[in-house]
Coordinates of C-alpha atoms in Angstrom, one line a residue:
X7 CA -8.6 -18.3 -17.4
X8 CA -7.6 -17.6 -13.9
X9 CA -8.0 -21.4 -11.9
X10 CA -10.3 -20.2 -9.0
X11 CA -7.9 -23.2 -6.9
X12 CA -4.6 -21.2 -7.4
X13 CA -4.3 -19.2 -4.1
X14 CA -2.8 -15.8 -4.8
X15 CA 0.9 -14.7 -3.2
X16 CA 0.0 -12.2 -1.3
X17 CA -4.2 -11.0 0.3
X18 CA -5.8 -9.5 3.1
X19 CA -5.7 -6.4 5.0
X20 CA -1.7 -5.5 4.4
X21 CA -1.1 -1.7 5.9
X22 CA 0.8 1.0 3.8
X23 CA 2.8 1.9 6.7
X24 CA 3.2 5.5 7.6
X25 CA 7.2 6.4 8.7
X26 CA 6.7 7.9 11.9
X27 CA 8.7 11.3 12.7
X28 CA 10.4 12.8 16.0
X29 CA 12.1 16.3 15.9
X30 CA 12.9 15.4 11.9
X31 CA 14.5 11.8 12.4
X32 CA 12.9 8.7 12.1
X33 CA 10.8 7.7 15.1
X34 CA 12.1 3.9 15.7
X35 CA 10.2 3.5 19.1
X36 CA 7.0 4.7 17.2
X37 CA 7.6 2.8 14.5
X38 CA 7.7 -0.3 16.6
X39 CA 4.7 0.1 18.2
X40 CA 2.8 1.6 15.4
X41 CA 4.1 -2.3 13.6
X42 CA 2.7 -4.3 16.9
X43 CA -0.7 -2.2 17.0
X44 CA -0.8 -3.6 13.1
X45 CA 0.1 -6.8 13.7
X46 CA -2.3 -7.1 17.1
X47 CA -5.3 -6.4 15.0
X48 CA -4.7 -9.1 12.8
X49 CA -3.2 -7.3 9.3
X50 CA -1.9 -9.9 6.9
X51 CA 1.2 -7.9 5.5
X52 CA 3.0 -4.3 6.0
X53 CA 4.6 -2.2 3.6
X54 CA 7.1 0.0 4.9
X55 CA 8.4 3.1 2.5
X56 CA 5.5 2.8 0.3
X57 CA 4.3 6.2 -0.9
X58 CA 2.3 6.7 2.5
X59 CA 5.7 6.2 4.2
X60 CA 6.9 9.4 2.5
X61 CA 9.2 7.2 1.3
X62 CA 10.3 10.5 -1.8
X63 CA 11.6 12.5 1.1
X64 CA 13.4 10.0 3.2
X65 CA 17.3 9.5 2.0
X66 CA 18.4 5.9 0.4
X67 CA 20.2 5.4 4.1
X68 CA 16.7 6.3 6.0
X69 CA 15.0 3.7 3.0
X70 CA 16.9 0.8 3.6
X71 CA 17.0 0.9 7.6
X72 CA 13.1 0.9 7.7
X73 CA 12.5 -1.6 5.4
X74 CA 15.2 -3.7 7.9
X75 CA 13.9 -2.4 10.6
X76 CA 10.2 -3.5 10.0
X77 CA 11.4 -6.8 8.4
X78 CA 13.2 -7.3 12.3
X79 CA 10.7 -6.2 14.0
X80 CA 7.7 -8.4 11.8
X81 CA 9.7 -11.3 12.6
X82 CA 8.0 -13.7 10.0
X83 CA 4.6 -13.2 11.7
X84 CA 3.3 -11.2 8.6
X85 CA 4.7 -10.6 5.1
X86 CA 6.4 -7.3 4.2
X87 CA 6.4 -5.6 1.1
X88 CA 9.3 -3.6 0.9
X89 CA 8.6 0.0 -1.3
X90 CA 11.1 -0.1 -4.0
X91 CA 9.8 2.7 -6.1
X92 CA 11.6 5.2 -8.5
X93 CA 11.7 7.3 -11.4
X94 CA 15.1 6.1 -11.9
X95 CA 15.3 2.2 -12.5
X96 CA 18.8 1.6 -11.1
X97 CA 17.8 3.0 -7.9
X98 CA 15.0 1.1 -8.1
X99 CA 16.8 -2.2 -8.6
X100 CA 19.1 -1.2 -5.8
X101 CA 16.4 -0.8 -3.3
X102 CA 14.7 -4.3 -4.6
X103 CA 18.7 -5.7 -4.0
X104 CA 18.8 -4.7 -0.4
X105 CA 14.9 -5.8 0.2
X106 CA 15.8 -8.9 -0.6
X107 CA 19.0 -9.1 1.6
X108 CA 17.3 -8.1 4.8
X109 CA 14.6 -10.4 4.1
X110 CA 11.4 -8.9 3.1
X111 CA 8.8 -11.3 1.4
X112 CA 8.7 -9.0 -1.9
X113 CA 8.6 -5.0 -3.0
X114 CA 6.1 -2.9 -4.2
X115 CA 7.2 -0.5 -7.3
X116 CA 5.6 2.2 -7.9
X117 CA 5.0 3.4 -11.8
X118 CA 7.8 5.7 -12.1
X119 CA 6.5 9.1 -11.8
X120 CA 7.1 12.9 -13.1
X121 CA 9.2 11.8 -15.9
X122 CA 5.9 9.7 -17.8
X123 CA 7.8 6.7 -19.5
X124 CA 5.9 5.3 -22.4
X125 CA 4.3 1.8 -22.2
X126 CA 7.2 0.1 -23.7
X127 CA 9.5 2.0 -21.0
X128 CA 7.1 1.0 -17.9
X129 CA 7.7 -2.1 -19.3
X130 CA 11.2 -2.2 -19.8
X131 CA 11.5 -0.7 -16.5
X132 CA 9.9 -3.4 -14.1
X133 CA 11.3 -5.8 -16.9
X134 CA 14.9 -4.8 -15.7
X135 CA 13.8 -5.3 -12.0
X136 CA 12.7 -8.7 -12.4
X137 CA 15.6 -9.6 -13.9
X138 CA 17.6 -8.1 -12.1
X139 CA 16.5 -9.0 -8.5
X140 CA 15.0 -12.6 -7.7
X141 CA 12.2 -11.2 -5.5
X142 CA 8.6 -11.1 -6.0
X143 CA 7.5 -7.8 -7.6
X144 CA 3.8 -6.3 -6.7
X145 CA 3.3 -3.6 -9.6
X146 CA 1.5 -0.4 -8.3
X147 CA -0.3 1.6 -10.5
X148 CA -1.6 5.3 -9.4
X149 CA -1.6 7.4 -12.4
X150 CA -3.0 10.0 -9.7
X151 CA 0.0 10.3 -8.2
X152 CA 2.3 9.6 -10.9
X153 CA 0.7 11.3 -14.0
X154 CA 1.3 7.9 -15.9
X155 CA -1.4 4.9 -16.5
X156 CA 0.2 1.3 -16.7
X157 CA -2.4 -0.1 -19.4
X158 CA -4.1 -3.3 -19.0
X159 CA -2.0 -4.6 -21.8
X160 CA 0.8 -3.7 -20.1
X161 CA 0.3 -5.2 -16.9
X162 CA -0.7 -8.7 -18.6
X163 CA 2.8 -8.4 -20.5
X164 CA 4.6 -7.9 -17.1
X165 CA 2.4 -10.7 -15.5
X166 CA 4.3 -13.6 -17.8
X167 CA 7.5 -12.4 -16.3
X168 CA 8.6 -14.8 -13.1
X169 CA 9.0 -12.7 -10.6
X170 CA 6.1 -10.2 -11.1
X171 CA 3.1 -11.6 -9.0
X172 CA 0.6 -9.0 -8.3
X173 CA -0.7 -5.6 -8.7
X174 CA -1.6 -2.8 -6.2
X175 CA -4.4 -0.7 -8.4
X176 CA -5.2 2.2 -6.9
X177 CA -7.0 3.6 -10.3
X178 CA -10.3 3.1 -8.9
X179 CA -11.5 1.5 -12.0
X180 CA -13.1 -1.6 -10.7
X181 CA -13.6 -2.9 -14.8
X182 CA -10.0 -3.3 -15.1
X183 CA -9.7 -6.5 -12.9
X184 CA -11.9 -8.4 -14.5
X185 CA -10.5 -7.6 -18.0
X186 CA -6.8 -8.8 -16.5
X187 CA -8.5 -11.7 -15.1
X188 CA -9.3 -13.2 -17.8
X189 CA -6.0 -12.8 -19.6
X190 CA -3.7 -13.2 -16.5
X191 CA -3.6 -17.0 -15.9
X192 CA -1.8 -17.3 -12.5
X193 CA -2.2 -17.0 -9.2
X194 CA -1.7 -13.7 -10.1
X195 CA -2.2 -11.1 -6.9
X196 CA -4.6 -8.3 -7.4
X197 CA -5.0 -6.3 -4.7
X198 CA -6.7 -2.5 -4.5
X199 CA -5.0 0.5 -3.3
X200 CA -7.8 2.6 -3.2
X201 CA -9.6 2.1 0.4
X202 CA -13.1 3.0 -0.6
X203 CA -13.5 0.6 -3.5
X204 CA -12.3 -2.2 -1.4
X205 CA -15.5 -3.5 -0.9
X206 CA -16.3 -3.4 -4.7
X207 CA -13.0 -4.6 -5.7
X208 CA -13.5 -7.9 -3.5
X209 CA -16.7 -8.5 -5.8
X210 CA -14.9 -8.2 -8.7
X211 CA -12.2 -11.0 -7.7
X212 CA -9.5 -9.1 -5.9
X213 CA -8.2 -10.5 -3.3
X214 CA -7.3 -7.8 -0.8
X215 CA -5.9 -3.7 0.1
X216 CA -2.6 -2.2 0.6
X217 CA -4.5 0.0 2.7
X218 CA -3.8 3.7 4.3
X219 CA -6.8 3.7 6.3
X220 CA -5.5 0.3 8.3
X221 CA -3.4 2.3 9.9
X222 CA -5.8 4.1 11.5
X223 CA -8.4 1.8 12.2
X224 CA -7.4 -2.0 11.4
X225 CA -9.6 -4.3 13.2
X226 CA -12.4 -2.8 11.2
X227 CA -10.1 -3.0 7.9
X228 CA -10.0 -6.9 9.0
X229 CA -13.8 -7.0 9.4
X230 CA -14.1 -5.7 6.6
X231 CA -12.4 -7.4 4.7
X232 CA -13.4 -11.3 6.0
X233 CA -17.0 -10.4 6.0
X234 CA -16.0 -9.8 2.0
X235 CA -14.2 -12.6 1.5
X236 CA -16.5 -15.0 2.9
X237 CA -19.3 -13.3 0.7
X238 CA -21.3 -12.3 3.6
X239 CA -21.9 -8.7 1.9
X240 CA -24.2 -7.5 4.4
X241 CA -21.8 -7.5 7.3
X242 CA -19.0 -6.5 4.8
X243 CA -21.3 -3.0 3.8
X244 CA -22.2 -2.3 7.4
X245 CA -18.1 -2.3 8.3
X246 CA -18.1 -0.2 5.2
X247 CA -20.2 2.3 6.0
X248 CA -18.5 2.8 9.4
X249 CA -15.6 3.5 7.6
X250 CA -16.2 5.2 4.2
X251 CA -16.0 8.6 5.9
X252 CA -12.5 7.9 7.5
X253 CA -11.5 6.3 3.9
X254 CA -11.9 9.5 2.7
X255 CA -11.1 12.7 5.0
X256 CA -8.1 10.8 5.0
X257 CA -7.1 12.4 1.9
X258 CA -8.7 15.7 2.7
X259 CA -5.3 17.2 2.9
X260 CA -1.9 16.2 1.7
X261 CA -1.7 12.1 2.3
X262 CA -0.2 10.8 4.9
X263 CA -1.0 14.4 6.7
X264 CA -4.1 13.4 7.9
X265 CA -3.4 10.0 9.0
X266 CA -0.6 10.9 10.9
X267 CA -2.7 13.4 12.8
X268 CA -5.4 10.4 13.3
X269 CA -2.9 8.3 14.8
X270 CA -1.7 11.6 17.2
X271 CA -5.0 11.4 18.2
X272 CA -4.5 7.5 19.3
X273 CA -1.6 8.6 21.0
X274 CA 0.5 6.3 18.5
X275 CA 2.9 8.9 16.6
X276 CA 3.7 12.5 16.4
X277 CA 1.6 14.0 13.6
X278 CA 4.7 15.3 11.8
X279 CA 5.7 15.3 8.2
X280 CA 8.8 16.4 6.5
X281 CA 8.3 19.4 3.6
X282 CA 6.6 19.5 1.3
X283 CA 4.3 17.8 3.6
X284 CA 2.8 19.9 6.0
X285 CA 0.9 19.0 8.8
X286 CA -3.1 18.7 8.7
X287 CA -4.6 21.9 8.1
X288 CA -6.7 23.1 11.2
X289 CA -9.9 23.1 8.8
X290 CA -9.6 19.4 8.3
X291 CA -8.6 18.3 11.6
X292 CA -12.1 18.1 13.2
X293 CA -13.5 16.5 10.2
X294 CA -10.6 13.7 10.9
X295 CA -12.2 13.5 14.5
X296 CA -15.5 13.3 13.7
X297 CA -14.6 9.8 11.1
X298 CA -12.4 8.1 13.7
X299 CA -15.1 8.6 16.1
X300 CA -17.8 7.0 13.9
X301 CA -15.4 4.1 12.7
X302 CA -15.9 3.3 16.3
X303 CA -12.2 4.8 17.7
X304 CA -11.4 6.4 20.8
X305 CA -9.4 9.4 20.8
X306 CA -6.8 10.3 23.1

């Protein structure tokens, strides 16, 4: 079993960074400040070019200069989590090489998606990134996305490999971490990926969110999640209720759509998106307002 003492790699509040866009090139002012506002509020980690960070329509070039770019601009004051996801393992393991180089605390890999590998091949896959790379590996499981579904048994087989630490689960199944509990004995990271079950994930031993509504709103993301992880549930369910609304109308039209209109309205980035992204539909927009305003924001 799982020694309670062992403290996990990676936990807290750690913000699937959104990639900020001006006139369709990377916003690197933006970007900055959108990193300071994160790291201001208190965020334990960042992941730039996650899936949030549109990371499928930047280029490898555009890839690898935000993951540097954040790891500068973090500066050792929080970890980052470089996204190294793709349906093509040598890319993959290319994007894990350079993460490493420009210094990023580990990646985050995505299942590889569209192409719906068996469970040997997800295995083989992050198999051939571990050994290929010496960085930390965070697995990241969101069969709604990616139309595949790492198994439990899967993930415990990857867990005895050295480099793979953690998982992001974003499955919304909040059984699943208690069954890999008690077959994963490390200081194994499980962390959600699904910011409405946060609060239930906590109870059932996770240990933190690679989170999309943090980037909207992540001094209540961080109150949140202490009040959780000192047990004080009360608090933790009033900070949850604040938020559950924004948790959700954030995926009321394409992801990271609405976010990025959220933080227009916070005067922090553009709300544009590159195709086949568009830009938050006009139905959904005041429904965006109307959650920021009762997570306790003020919009611009």
């Amino acid at each position: 079993m799982t020694d309670s003492a062992l403290r996990p790699a990676f936990s807290g509040v750690i913000t699937a960074l959104v990639t900020p866009f001006k006139n369709g090139d990377v916003d690197y002012p933006a970007f900055a400040a959108h990193i300071e506002r994160q790291m201001s509020a208190g965020v334990h980690g960042l992941v730039p070019v996650g899936t949030t960070g549109e990371t499928s329509t930047l280029t490898v070039e555009e890839h690898k200069q935000v993951v540097r770019f954040c790891v500068e601009k973090a500066a050792g004051r929080v970890k980052v989590i470089a996204g190294a996801g793709s349906n093509n393992t040598s890319e993959a393991i290319e994007l894990a090489q350079h993460a490493k180089a420009v210094g990023a605390d580990a990646v985050l890999v995505v299942a590889p998606y569209y192409n719906k590998p068996s469970q040997e091949g997800l295995f083989q896959h992050f198999k051939a990134i571990n050994d290929s790379v010496q960085i930390p590996v965070l697995l990241y499981n969101v069969p709604g996305r990616t139309v595949v579904d790492m198994s439990n048994d899967t993930v415990i087989r990857l867990a005895k490999l050295p480099n793979i630490v953690g998982i992001k689960d974003a499955t919304g199944d909040l059984e699943r971490i208690s069954q890999m509990r008690i077959e994963i004995d490390s200081n194994f990271s499980y962390i959600s990926g699904d910011d409405p079950t946060l609060l239930g994930y906590m109870a059932h031993g996770g240990h933190g969110v690679i989170s999309v509504t943090s980037n909207v709103a992540p001094e209540a993301m961080v109150a949140l999640y202490t009040a959780a992880q000192q047990g004080a549930f009360d608090a933790a369910r009033q900070w949850q209720d604040k938020l559950i609304k924004l948790h959700k109308v954030l995926f009321a039209d394409s992801s990271p759509s609405p976010t990025k209109y959220a933080l227009s309205r916070l005067g922090v980035c553009s709300d544009e998106v590159r195709l086949p992204i568009t830009s938050c539909s006009a139905a959904v927009r005041p429904m965006v307002d109307e959650a920021m305003t009762r997570a306790g924001l003020e919009l611009a």
